[in-house]
Amino acid sequence: MLSIYDGALEELIYQLGRLPGIGPKSAQRIAFHILGSSAEDTEELVQALRQVKEHVHFCEVCGNVTENERCAICTDERRVKNTICVVAHAKDIQAIEATREFRGLYHVLGGLIDHVGGVEEKDLRVRELLERLYDGTVEEVILALDTSVNGHATMLSLSRILAPAGITVSRLAVGMQAGSEVDFADEISLGFALEGRTVISE
Amino acid sequence: MLSIYDGALEELIYQLGRLPGIGPKSAQRIAFHILGSSAEDTEELVQALRQVKEHVHFCEVCGNVTENERCAICTDERRVKNTICVVAHAKDIQAIEATREFRGLYHVLGGLIDHVGGVEEKDLRVRELLERLYDGTVEEVILALDTSVNGHATMLSLSRILAPAGITVSRLAVGMQAGSEVDFADEISLGFALEGRTVISE
């Protein structure tokens, strides 16, 4: 989009436009909102951005977000310890939790296998997942991955790797829309998909 | 939306959700993007936000955004000085400029008359507009306002105020959208299009 702005306003519109889901029109709208809002409001946003960078990192066990060594789910005594739900990204945990259908633990892979983009099994937190299965507590691993080509490739790879562990491996029911992302599914569909998950091997 | 996050991440999602056009899902997506991006990238965004609050304000002549006393359009010698295009907000200038159809000056009202919301003529930069007409340079004022109830009220009010000045007052044509079908036009737009029809030959 042709821009008549220069200096600080153009820079802010550029920086906002780099964020996911924010196009040139939205970036301009937000920049003008910032311009018209109080200095205190803007400073609150600035501090929130910095605090996240300073204090939030990933749980050393499951890879979920936390401000401590272990996340709120891993340290919650009420969670069921015999089931691990494997997700691609930490943000997918929020979507699964919203269904209120799952009371076990999580494991974040940190992505999906992507043969085109050069992401292989070794680039994901697969070894960390296997380590969590050693003590025999875990009886089922649910693969809650996108129903995309990469999600499917990751599911096949993981089910092959997990086969010798002698545990139940399941995946989300095909009740999700084909080609959709876990992160964007509505909580009812995602709840059905969890409830009707399909056993791959046991 | 139910949130499993607390502390810094929840605060950032809240702060992002306060921006216009950003819902809970977008706020979460952006927050995770921030979490995953480099500290330098986030600091660039932080600085861009602060620079806008510190350096950008409104042109003392027309009300456009600027980092100086007068904006880039008011100080541009190539702009035609005898026509002023009146807009509600500074961001509307960008939309008019994108048409490349206008080479005159602008005047930002700072809003529209809104009888329900309690915005009256005196709350807008109308006096400042009249002051710009005193020296006789301006021959035409174009009212480029929304075709809403408030835009219409503002247009009527301004045309009444400007009548004694002895200048041409015009407004944007109302009609069909470019490239649209008669069959799909709403009846109000189609009514205006008929009423303001252009003679091709006579």
mmCIF file of C-alpha atoms in Angstrom:
data_model
loop_
_atom_site.group_PDB
_atom_site.id
_atom_site.type_symbol
_atom_site.label_atom_id
_atom_site.label_comp_id
_atom_site.label_asym_id
_atom_site.label_seq_id
_atom_site.Cartn_x
_atom_site.Cartn_y
_atom_site.Cartn_z
ATOM 1 C CA MET A 1 0.000 0.000 0.000
ATOM 2 C CA LEU A 2 1.211 3.482 -0.885
ATOM 3 C CA SER A 3 2.095 5.289 2.321
ATOM 4 C CA ILE A 4 2.191 9.042 2.844
ATOM 5 C CA TYR A 5 3.756 8.650 6.275
ATOM 6 C CA ASP A 6 7.401 8.872 7.127
ATOM 7 C CA GLY A 7 9.570 8.736 10.224
ATOM 8 C CA ALA A 8 8.186 7.292 13.443
ATOM 9 C CA LEU A 9 4.650 6.586 12.185
ATOM 10 C CA GLU A 10 5.853 4.747 9.085
ATOM 11 C CA GLU A 11 8.290 2.740 11.224
ATOM 12 C CA LEU A 12 5.493 1.747 13.632
ATOM 13 C CA ILE A 13 3.197 0.739 10.737
ATOM 14 C CA TYR A 14 6.078 -1.349 9.341
ATOM 15 C CA GLN A 15 6.791 -3.008 12.703
ATOM 16 C CA LEU A 16 3.095 -3.778 13.323
ATOM 17 C CA GLY A 17 2.761 -5.163 9.779
ATOM 18 C CA ARG A 18 5.454 -7.759 10.588
ATOM 19 C CA LEU A 19 3.182 -9.354 13.216
ATOM 20 C CA PRO A 20 1.134 -12.396 12.120
ATOM 21 C CA GLY A 21 -2.344 -11.626 10.780
ATOM 22 C CA ILE A 22 -1.805 -7.879 10.603
ATOM 23 C CA GLY A 23 -2.014 -6.435 7.090
ATOM 24 C CA PRO A 24 -1.199 -2.863 6.015
ATOM 25 C CA LYS A 25 -4.725 -1.549 6.771
ATOM 26 C CA SER A 26 -4.780 -3.086 10.267
ATOM 27 C CA ALA A 27 -1.256 -1.840 10.962
ATOM 28 C CA GLN A 28 -2.297 1.696 10.018
ATOM 29 C CA ARG A 29 -5.448 1.471 12.118
ATOM 30 C CA ILE A 30 -3.508 0.269 15.162
ATOM 31 C CA ALA A 31 -0.795 2.911 14.669
ATOM 32 C CA PHE A 32 -3.433 5.662 14.704
ATOM 33 C CA HIS A 33 -5.005 4.063 17.762
ATOM 34 C CA ILE A 34 -1.589 4.210 19.491
ATOM 35 C CA LEU A 35 -1.184 7.812 18.393
ATOM 36 C CA GLY A 36 -4.528 8.701 19.952
ATOM 37 C CA SER A 37 -4.208 6.665 23.149
ATOM 38 C CA SER A 38 -2.628 7.822 26.403
ATOM 39 C CA ALA A 39 1.104 7.566 27.025
ATOM 40 C CA GLU A 40 0.299 5.274 29.985
ATOM 41 C CA ASP A 41 -1.653 2.822 27.818
ATOM 42 C CA THR A 42 1.204 2.589 25.337
ATOM 43 C CA GLU A 43 3.727 2.127 28.133
ATOM 44 C CA GLU A 44 1.598 -0.752 29.509
ATOM 45 C CA LEU A 45 1.780 -2.465 26.116
ATOM 46 C CA VAL A 46 5.541 -1.813 25.918
ATOM 47 C CA GLN A 47 6.082 -3.307 29.374
ATOM 48 C CA ALA A 48 3.894 -6.333 28.546
ATOM 49 C CA LEU A 49 6.014 -7.002 25.442
ATOM 50 C CA ARG A 50 9.258 -6.741 27.414
ATOM 51 C CA GLN A 51 8.033 -8.831 30.357
ATOM 52 C CA VAL A 52 7.143 -11.705 28.046
ATOM 53 C CA LYS A 53 10.598 -11.637 26.468
ATOM 54 C CA GLU A 54 12.270 -11.472 29.879
ATOM 55 C CA HIS A 55 10.246 -13.914 31.965
ATOM 56 C CA VAL A 56 8.398 -16.415 29.773
ATOM 57 C CA HIS A 57 10.210 -19.505 28.491
ATOM 58 C CA PHE A 58 9.432 -23.204 27.979
ATOM 59 C CA CYS A 59 8.810 -25.936 30.567
ATOM 60 C CA GLU A 60 11.862 -28.240 30.794
ATOM 61 C CA VAL A 61 9.585 -31.292 30.906
ATOM 62 C CA CYS A 62 6.821 -30.757 28.363
ATOM 63 C CA GLY A 63 7.768 -27.598 26.452
ATOM 64 C CA ASN A 64 4.667 -25.605 27.509
ATOM 65 C CA VAL A 65 5.105 -21.913 28.340
ATOM 66 C CA THR A 66 5.983 -21.040 31.919
ATOM 67 C CA GLU A 67 7.740 -18.468 34.054
ATOM 68 C CA ASN A 68 9.220 -21.263 36.218
ATOM 69 C CA GLU A 69 11.285 -24.394 35.488
ATOM 70 C CA ARG A 70 8.188 -26.559 35.126
ATOM 71 C CA CYS A 71 4.794 -25.425 33.840
ATOM 72 C CA ALA A 72 1.458 -25.167 35.678
ATOM 73 C CA ILE A 73 0.178 -28.398 34.092
ATOM 74 C CA CYS A 74 3.279 -30.524 34.842
ATOM 75 C CA THR A 75 3.241 -29.366 38.486
ATOM 76 C CA ASP A 76 -0.531 -29.823 38.922
ATOM 77 C CA GLU A 77 -1.038 -32.888 41.193
ATOM 78 C CA ARG A 78 -4.615 -33.368 39.953
ATOM 79 C CA ARG A 79 -3.528 -34.108 36.373
ATOM 80 C CA VAL A 80 -3.633 -37.754 35.246
ATOM 81 C CA LYS A 81 -0.031 -38.972 34.773
ATOM 82 C CA ASN A 82 -0.676 -41.979 32.506
ATOM 83 C CA THR A 83 -1.658 -40.067 29.358
ATOM 84 C CA ILE A 84 0.434 -37.624 27.338
ATOM 85 C CA CYS A 85 -1.111 -35.480 24.632
ATOM 86 C CA VAL A 86 1.488 -34.597 21.980
ATOM 87 C CA VAL A 87 1.036 -31.228 20.243
ATOM 88 C CA ALA A 88 3.103 -29.349 17.681
ATOM 89 C CA HIS A 89 3.165 -25.976 19.425
ATOM 90 C CA ALA A 90 2.714 -24.679 22.970
ATOM 91 C CA LYS A 91 -0.271 -22.600 21.835
ATOM 92 C CA ASP A 92 -2.121 -25.806 20.862
ATOM 93 C CA ILE A 93 -2.326 -26.683 24.577
ATOM 94 C CA GLN A 94 -4.693 -23.764 25.116
ATOM 95 C CA ALA A 95 -7.032 -25.159 22.426
ATOM 96 C CA ILE A 96 -7.070 -28.668 23.959
ATOM 97 C CA GLU A 97 -7.570 -27.294 27.491
ATOM 98 C CA ALA A 98 -10.562 -25.246 26.312
ATOM 99 C CA THR A 99 -12.427 -28.480 25.453
ATOM 100 C CA ARG A 100 -12.199 -29.602 29.124
ATOM 101 C CA GLU A 101 -12.027 -33.175 27.774
ATOM 102 C CA PHE A 102 -8.435 -33.909 28.712
ATOM 103 C CA ARG A 103 -6.927 -34.199 32.195
ATOM 104 C CA GLY A 104 -3.517 -35.690 31.358
ATOM 105 C CA LEU A 105 -0.129 -34.189 30.561
ATOM 106 C CA TYR A 106 1.247 -32.601 27.391
ATOM 107 C CA HIS A 107 4.335 -32.817 25.250
ATOM 108 C CA VAL A 108 5.207 -30.052 22.793
ATOM 109 C CA LEU A 109 7.142 -31.188 19.704
ATOM 110 C CA GLY A 110 8.143 -27.684 18.709
ATOM 111 C CA GLY A 111 6.872 -28.091 15.160
ATOM 112 C CA LEU A 112 5.895 -30.691 12.568
ATOM 113 C CA ILE A 113 7.986 -32.752 10.170
ATOM 114 C CA ASP A 114 8.208 -30.760 6.953
ATOM 115 C CA HIS A 115 10.119 -32.506 4.173
ATOM 116 C CA VAL A 116 9.864 -29.457 1.904
ATOM 117 C CA GLY A 117 10.933 -26.992 4.573
ATOM 118 C CA GLY A 118 13.702 -29.279 5.843
ATOM 119 C CA VAL A 119 12.247 -30.074 9.287
ATOM 120 C CA GLU A 120 13.057 -33.676 10.230
ATOM 121 C CA GLU A 121 12.288 -35.880 13.232
ATOM 122 C CA LYS A 122 15.597 -34.953 14.880
ATOM 123 C CA ASP A 123 14.576 -31.254 14.878
ATOM 124 C CA LEU A 124 11.556 -32.005 17.070
ATOM 125 C CA ARG A 125 11.434 -32.859 20.795
ATOM 126 C CA VAL A 126 10.997 -36.593 20.091
ATOM 127 C CA ARG A 127 13.907 -37.845 22.221
ATOM 128 C CA GLU A 128 12.479 -35.901 25.191
ATOM 129 C CA LEU A 129 9.125 -37.630 24.607
ATOM 130 C CA LEU A 130 10.730 -41.104 24.614
ATOM 131 C CA GLU A 131 12.561 -40.270 27.865
ATOM 132 C CA ARG A 132 9.222 -39.572 29.507
ATOM 133 C CA LEU A 133 8.037 -43.109 28.661
ATOM 134 C CA TYR A 134 10.979 -44.966 30.327
ATOM 135 C CA ASP A 135 9.525 -45.310 33.829
ATOM 136 C CA GLY A 136 6.362 -47.055 32.597
ATOM 137 C CA THR A 137 3.871 -44.555 34.060
ATOM 138 C CA VAL A 138 2.559 -43.466 30.685
ATOM 139 C CA GLU A 139 0.042 -45.865 29.128
ATOM 140 C CA GLU A 140 -1.258 -43.775 26.233
ATOM 141 C CA VAL A 141 0.126 -41.121 23.930
ATOM 142 C CA ILE A 142 -2.462 -39.060 22.032
ATOM 143 C CA LEU A 143 -1.158 -37.418 18.869
ATOM 144 C CA ALA A 144 -3.110 -34.127 18.627
ATOM 145 C CA LEU A 145 -1.607 -32.830 15.399
ATOM 146 C CA ASP A 146 -2.857 -30.756 12.482
ATOM 147 C CA THR A 147 -4.710 -32.750 9.785
ATOM 148 C CA SER A 148 -2.325 -31.357 7.180
ATOM 149 C CA VAL A 149 0.346 -33.110 5.078
ATOM 150 C CA ASN A 150 2.998 -32.233 7.670
ATOM 151 C CA GLY A 151 0.745 -33.265 10.551
ATOM 152 C CA HIS A 152 0.143 -36.603 8.838
ATOM 153 C CA ALA A 153 3.865 -37.154 8.150
ATOM 154 C CA THR A 154 4.627 -36.410 11.807
ATOM 155 C CA MET A 155 1.884 -38.776 12.987
ATOM 156 C CA LEU A 156 3.214 -41.637 10.838
ATOM 157 C CA SER A 157 6.776 -41.034 11.982
ATOM 158 C CA LEU A 158 5.833 -40.882 15.677
ATOM 159 C CA SER A 159 3.610 -43.960 15.546
ATOM 160 C CA ARG A 160 6.545 -45.906 14.021
ATOM 161 C CA ILE A 161 8.947 -44.630 16.705
ATOM 162 C CA LEU A 162 6.487 -45.281 19.541
ATOM 163 C CA ALA A 163 5.486 -48.797 18.409
ATOM 164 C CA PRO A 164 8.276 -50.632 20.350
ATOM 165 C CA ALA A 165 7.352 -48.808 23.596
ATOM 166 C CA GLY A 166 4.329 -51.087 24.083
ATOM 167 C CA ILE A 167 1.894 -48.279 24.850
ATOM 168 C CA THR A 168 -1.354 -47.193 23.259
ATOM 169 C CA VAL A 169 -0.829 -44.543 20.568
ATOM 170 C CA SER A 170 -3.932 -42.697 19.388
ATOM 171 C CA ARG A 171 -4.665 -39.725 17.214
ATOM 172 C CA LEU A 172 -7.457 -37.145 17.148
ATOM 173 C CA ALA A 173 -10.599 -38.430 15.410
ATOM 174 C CA VAL A 174 -11.098 -37.238 11.875
ATOM 175 C CA GLY A 175 -13.861 -34.973 12.980
ATOM 176 C CA MET A 176 -11.718 -31.970 12.480
ATOM 177 C CA GLN A 177 -12.125 -30.254 9.149
ATOM 178 C CA ALA A 178 -9.616 -31.631 6.632
ATOM 179 C CA GLY A 179 -6.622 -29.354 6.181
ATOM 180 C CA SER A 180 -7.342 -27.315 9.300
ATOM 181 C CA GLU A 181 -5.099 -26.372 12.201
ATOM 182 C CA VAL A 182 -5.579 -27.450 15.821
ATOM 183 C CA ASP A 183 -5.047 -23.884 16.939
ATOM 184 C CA PHE A 184 -8.037 -22.599 14.928
ATOM 185 C CA ALA A 185 -10.563 -25.401 15.576
ATOM 186 C CA ASP A 186 -13.649 -24.470 17.594
ATOM 187 C CA GLU A 187 -13.723 -26.101 21.016
ATOM 188 C CA ILE A 188 -16.798 -28.284 20.362
ATOM 189 C CA SER A 189 -15.331 -29.943 17.245
ATOM 190 C CA LEU A 190 -12.034 -30.334 19.017
ATOM 191 C CA GLY A 191 -13.858 -31.928 21.972
ATOM 192 C CA PHE A 192 -15.517 -34.495 19.661
ATOM 193 C CA ALA A 193 -12.185 -35.152 17.994
ATOM 194 C CA LEU A 194 -10.611 -35.889 21.385
ATOM 195 C CA GLU A 195 -13.472 -38.052 22.579
ATOM 196 C CA GLY A 196 -13.540 -40.171 19.405
ATOM 197 C CA ARG A 197 -9.779 -40.448 19.007
ATOM 198 C CA THR A 198 -8.638 -43.465 16.957
ATOM 199 C CA VAL A 199 -6.170 -46.020 18.322
ATOM 200 C CA ILE A 200 -3.294 -46.467 15.890
ATOM 201 C CA SER A 201 -1.471 -49.255 17.721
ATOM 202 C CA GLU A 202 -1.474 -50.840 21.168
ATOM 203 C CA MET B 1 -12.007 -17.210 25.920
ATOM 204 C CA LEU B 2 -10.784 -19.434 28.720
ATOM 205 C CA SER B 3 -7.074 -18.841 29.202
ATOM 206 C CA ILE B 4 -4.555 -21.211 30.726
ATOM 207 C CA TYR B 5 -1.901 -18.531 30.774
ATOM 208 C CA ASP B 6 -1.003 -16.337 33.670
ATOM 209 C CA GLY B 7 1.579 -13.698 34.470
ATOM 210 C CA ALA B 8 3.454 -11.969 31.656
ATOM 211 C CA LEU B 9 1.915 -13.920 28.764
ATOM 212 C CA GLU B 10 -1.652 -13.334 29.932
ATOM 213 C CA GLU B 11 -0.893 -9.634 30.422
ATOM 214 C CA LEU B 12 0.518 -9.355 26.879
ATOM 215 C CA ILE B 13 -2.529 -11.151 25.412
ATOM 216 C CA TYR B 14 -4.741 -8.727 27.347
ATOM 217 C CA GLN B 15 -2.810 -5.667 26.172
ATOM 218 C CA LEU B 16 -2.813 -6.832 22.533
ATOM 219 C CA GLY B 17 -6.545 -7.571 22.753
ATOM 220 C CA ARG B 18 -7.194 -3.921 23.604
ATOM 221 C CA LEU B 19 -5.918 -2.834 20.171
ATOM 222 C CA PRO B 20 -8.554 -2.246 17.447
ATOM 223 C CA GLY B 21 -9.364 -5.266 15.266
ATOM 224 C CA ILE B 22 -7.450 -7.753 17.430
ATOM 225 C CA GLY B 23 -9.630 -10.456 18.986
ATOM 226 C CA PRO B 24 -8.579 -13.063 21.598
ATOM 227 C CA LYS B 25 -7.312 -15.572 19.002
ATOM 228 C CA SER B 26 -5.226 -12.959 17.176
ATOM 229 C CA ALA B 27 -3.878 -11.607 20.462
ATOM 230 C CA GLN B 28 -2.767 -15.105 21.462
ATOM 231 C CA ARG B 29 -1.227 -15.749 18.050
ATOM 232 C CA ILE B 30 0.727 -12.474 18.168
ATOM 233 C CA ALA B 31 1.830 -13.099 21.778
ATOM 234 C CA PHE B 32 3.291 -16.478 20.767
ATOM 235 C CA HIS B 33 4.932 -14.839 17.775
ATOM 236 C CA ILE B 34 6.555 -12.320 20.164
ATOM 237 C CA LEU B 35 7.614 -15.179 22.446
ATOM 238 C CA GLY B 36 9.277 -16.926 19.527
ATOM 239 C CA SER B 37 10.879 -13.886 17.888
ATOM 240 C CA SER B 38 14.283 -12.449 18.718
ATOM 241 C CA ALA B 39 14.781 -9.969 21.541
ATOM 242 C CA GLU B 40 16.013 -7.461 18.936
ATOM 243 C CA ASP B 41 12.803 -7.709 16.890
ATOM 244 C CA THR B 42 10.664 -7.105 19.963
ATOM 245 C CA GLU B 43 12.843 -4.175 21.005
ATOM 246 C CA GLU B 44 12.387 -2.651 17.523
ATOM 247 C CA LEU B 45 8.603 -2.830 17.995
ATOM 248 C CA VAL B 46 8.897 -1.363 21.498
ATOM 249 C CA GLN B 47 11.006 1.530 20.216
ATOM 250 C CA ALA B 48 8.612 2.138 17.301
ATOM 251 C CA LEU B 49 5.697 2.402 19.763
ATOM 252 C CA ARG B 50 7.592 4.825 21.985
ATOM 253 C CA GLN B 51 8.906 6.958 19.113
ATOM 254 C CA VAL B 52 5.373 7.518 17.804
ATOM 255 C CA LYS B 53 4.177 8.644 21.235
ATOM 256 C CA GLU B 54 7.181 10.931 21.635
ATOM 257 C CA HIS B 55 7.565 12.476 18.200
ATOM 258 C CA VAL B 56 4.335 12.290 16.185
ATOM 259 C CA HIS B 57 1.624 14.899 16.682
ATOM 260 C CA PHE B 58 -0.775 16.883 14.491
ATOM 261 C CA CYS B 59 -0.009 19.618 11.931
ATOM 262 C CA GLU B 60 -0.929 23.027 13.360
ATOM 263 C CA VAL B 61 -2.491 24.038 10.030
ATOM 264 C CA CYS B 62 -4.467 21.054 8.730
ATOM 265 C CA GLY B 63 -4.428 18.487 11.552
ATOM 266 C CA ASN B 64 -2.572 15.800 9.549
ATOM 267 C CA VAL B 65 0.091 13.753 11.350
ATOM 268 C CA THR B 66 3.623 15.146 11.399
ATOM 269 C CA GLU B 67 6.847 15.196 13.388
ATOM 270 C CA ASN B 68 7.250 18.917 12.672
ATOM 271 C CA GLU B 69 5.042 21.985 13.195
ATOM 272 C CA ARG B 70 3.540 21.641 9.733
ATOM 273 C CA CYS B 71 2.956 18.416 7.805
ATOM 274 C CA ALA B 72 4.555 17.166 4.593
ATOM 275 C CA ILE B 73 1.489 18.124 2.511
ATOM 276 C CA CYS B 74 1.117 21.677 3.907
ATOM 277 C CA THR B 75 4.821 22.350 3.303
ATOM 278 C CA ASP B 76 4.882 20.788 -0.190
ATOM 279 C CA GLU B 77 5.234 23.670 -2.684
ATOM 280 C CA ARG B 78 3.836 21.540 -5.530
ATOM 281 C CA ARG B 79 0.405 21.169 -3.877
ATOM 282 C CA VAL B 80 -2.440 23.297 -5.286
ATOM 283 C CA LYS B 81 -3.378 25.938 -2.685
ATOM 284 C CA ASN B 82 -6.879 26.821 -3.918
ATOM 285 C CA THR B 83 -8.643 23.573 -2.911
ATOM 286 C CA ILE B 84 -9.078 22.100 0.557
ATOM 287 C CA CYS B 85 -10.345 18.560 1.051
ATOM 288 C CA VAL B 86 -12.085 18.222 4.429
ATOM 289 C CA VAL B 87 -11.836 14.798 6.120
ATOM 290 C CA ALA B 88 -12.988 13.460 9.485
ATOM 291 C CA HIS B 89 -9.729 11.798 10.546
ATOM 292 C CA ALA B 90 -6.031 12.125 9.688
ATOM 293 C CA LYS B 91 -6.006 8.512 8.452
ATOM 294 C CA ASP B 92 -8.585 9.407 5.759
ATOM 295 C CA ILE B 93 -5.880 11.495 4.056
ATOM 296 C CA GLN B 94 -4.012 8.297 3.204
ATOM 297 C CA ALA B 95 -7.106 6.915 1.412
ATOM 298 C CA ILE B 96 -7.588 10.095 -0.673
ATOM 299 C CA GLU B 97 -3.867 10.279 -1.505
ATOM 300 C CA ALA B 98 -3.940 6.668 -2.718
ATOM 301 C CA THR B 99 -6.381 7.689 -5.501
ATOM 302 C CA ARG B 100 -3.739 10.121 -6.902
ATOM 303 C CA GLU B 101 -6.709 12.251 -7.996
ATOM 304 C CA PHE B 102 -6.208 15.144 -5.587
ATOM 305 C CA ARG B 103 -3.326 17.632 -5.521
ATOM 306 C CA GLY B 104 -4.748 20.226 -3.090
ATOM 307 C CA LEU B 105 -4.530 20.651 0.677
ATOM 308 C CA TYR B 106 -6.392 18.919 3.516
ATOM 309 C CA HIS B 107 -8.256 19.853 6.663
ATOM 310 C CA VAL B 108 -8.896 17.300 9.405
ATOM 311 C CA LEU B 109 -12.067 17.884 11.452
ATOM 312 C CA GLY B 110 -11.064 15.449 14.174
ATOM 313 C CA GLY B 111 -14.365 13.555 13.999
ATOM 314 C CA LEU B 112 -17.979 13.846 12.801
ATOM 315 C CA ILE B 113 -21.003 15.495 14.357
ATOM 316 C CA ASP B 114 -22.725 12.818 16.430
ATOM 317 C CA HIS B 115 -25.935 13.977 18.124
ATOM 318 C CA VAL B 116 -26.333 10.667 19.950
ATOM 319 C CA GLY B 117 -22.711 10.566 21.133
ATOM 320 C CA GLY B 118 -22.712 14.263 22.034
ATOM 321 C CA VAL B 119 -20.217 15.491 19.415
ATOM 322 C CA GLU B 120 -21.228 18.960 18.190
ATOM 323 C CA GLU B 121 -19.834 21.407 15.632
ATOM 324 C CA LYS B 122 -17.820 23.208 18.334
ATOM 325 C CA ASP B 123 -15.963 19.955 19.129
ATOM 326 C CA LEU B 124 -14.586 19.785 15.579
ATOM 327 C CA ARG B 125 -11.838 21.888 13.949
ATOM 328 C CA VAL B 126 -14.383 24.079 12.120
ATOM 329 C CA ARG B 127 -13.104 27.464 13.343
ATOM 330 C CA GLU B 128 -9.615 26.503 12.114
ATOM 331 C CA LEU B 129 -11.125 25.704 8.684
ATOM 332 C CA LEU B 130 -12.853 29.116 8.482
ATOM 333 C CA GLU B 131 -9.582 30.856 9.388
ATOM 334 C CA ARG B 132 -7.917 29.213 6.392
ATOM 335 C CA LEU B 133 -10.509 30.802 4.062
ATOM 336 C CA TYR B 134 -9.956 34.446 5.191
ATOM 337 C CA ASP B 135 -7.183 35.375 2.732
ATOM 338 C CA GLY B 136 -9.232 34.395 -0.332
ATOM 339 C CA THR B 137 -6.770 31.836 -1.732
ATOM 340 C CA VAL B 138 -9.146 28.910 -1.334
ATOM 341 C CA GLU B 139 -11.796 28.612 -4.054
ATOM 342 C CA GLU B 140 -13.248 25.180 -3.323
ATOM 343 C CA VAL B 141 -13.817 23.033 -0.258
ATOM 344 C CA ILE B 142 -14.484 19.334 -0.929
ATOM 345 C CA LEU B 143 -16.289 17.518 1.902
ATOM 346 C CA ALA B 144 -14.873 13.971 1.820
ATOM 347 C CA LEU B 145 -16.925 12.503 4.661
ATOM 348 C CA ASP B 146 -18.448 9.113 5.417
ATOM 349 C CA THR B 147 -21.837 8.445 3.800
ATOM 350 C CA SER B 148 -23.246 7.648 7.242
ATOM 351 C CA VAL B 149 -25.849 9.487 9.345
ATOM 352 C CA ASN B 150 -23.075 11.340 11.167
ATOM 353 C CA GLY B 151 -21.231 12.094 7.921
ATOM 354 C CA HIS B 152 -24.449 13.488 6.458
ATOM 355 C CA ALA B 153 -25.155 15.629 9.545
ATOM 356 C CA THR B 154 -21.612 17.021 9.393
ATOM 357 C CA MET B 155 -21.931 17.711 5.668
ATOM 358 C CA LEU B 156 -25.186 19.659 6.148
ATOM 359 C CA SER B 157 -23.752 21.638 9.048
ATOM 360 C CA LEU B 158 -20.545 22.542 7.203
ATOM 361 C CA SER B 159 -22.310 23.500 3.975
ATOM 362 C CA ARG B 160 -24.506 25.893 6.004
ATOM 363 C CA ILE B 161 -21.476 27.416 7.773
ATOM 364 C CA LEU B 162 -19.484 27.719 4.541
ATOM 365 C CA ALA B 163 -22.289 29.274 2.463
ATOM 366 C CA PRO B 164 -21.478 32.938 3.374
ATOM 367 C CA ALA B 165 -17.799 32.459 2.414
ATOM 368 C CA GLY B 166 -18.653 32.640 -1.300
ATOM 369 C CA ILE B 167 -16.650 29.585 -2.284
ATOM 370 C CA THR B 168 -17.557 26.349 -4.037
ATOM 371 C CA VAL B 169 -18.478 23.579 -1.591
ATOM 372 C CA SER B 170 -18.667 20.052 -3.014
ATOM 373 C CA ARG B 171 -19.023 16.554 -1.655
ATOM 374 C CA LEU B 172 -17.882 13.099 -2.814
ATOM 375 C CA ALA B 173 -20.221 11.498 -5.371
ATOM 376 C CA VAL B 174 -22.447 8.792 -3.913
ATOM 377 C CA GLY B 175 -23.411 5.910 -6.166
ATOM 378 C CA MET B 176 -22.484 2.439 -7.235
ATOM 379 C CA GLN B 177 -19.156 0.908 -6.315
ATOM 380 C CA ALA B 178 -16.725 0.674 -9.229
ATOM 381 C CA GLY B 179 -16.946 -2.742 -10.896
ATOM 382 C CA SER B 180 -20.223 -3.652 -9.181
ATOM 383 C CA GLU B 181 -23.471 -4.970 -10.654
ATOM 384 C CA VAL B 182 -26.753 -3.041 -10.694
ATOM 385 C CA ASP B 183 -28.501 -6.168 -9.524
ATOM 386 C CA PHE B 184 -26.387 -6.334 -6.386
ATOM 387 C CA ALA B 185 -26.308 -2.648 -5.453
ATOM 388 C CA ASP B 186 -28.215 -1.695 -2.303
ATOM 389 C CA GLU B 187 -31.285 0.428 -3.047
ATOM 390 C CA ILE B 188 -29.995 3.512 -1.239
ATOM 391 C CA SER B 189 -26.735 3.633 -3.235
ATOM 392 C CA LEU B 190 -28.684 2.912 -6.427
ATOM 393 C CA GLY B 191 -31.097 5.748 -5.583
ATOM 394 C CA PHE B 192 -28.176 8.143 -5.183
ATOM 395 C CA ALA B 193 -26.595 6.825 -8.392
ATOM 396 C CA LEU B 194 -29.804 7.585 -10.309
ATOM 397 C CA GLU B 195 -30.280 10.994 -8.733
ATOM 398 C CA GLY B 196 -26.668 12.024 -9.402
ATOM 399 C CA ARG B 197 -26.450 10.434 -12.846
ATOM 400 C CA THR B 198 -23.849 11.821 -15.232
ATOM 401 C CA VAL B 199 -24.914 13.092 -18.657
ATOM 402 C CA ILE B 200 -22.903 11.313 -21.364
ATOM 403 C CA SER B 201 -24.333 13.182 -24.345
ATOM 404 C CA GLU B 202 -27.211 15.571 -25.026
#
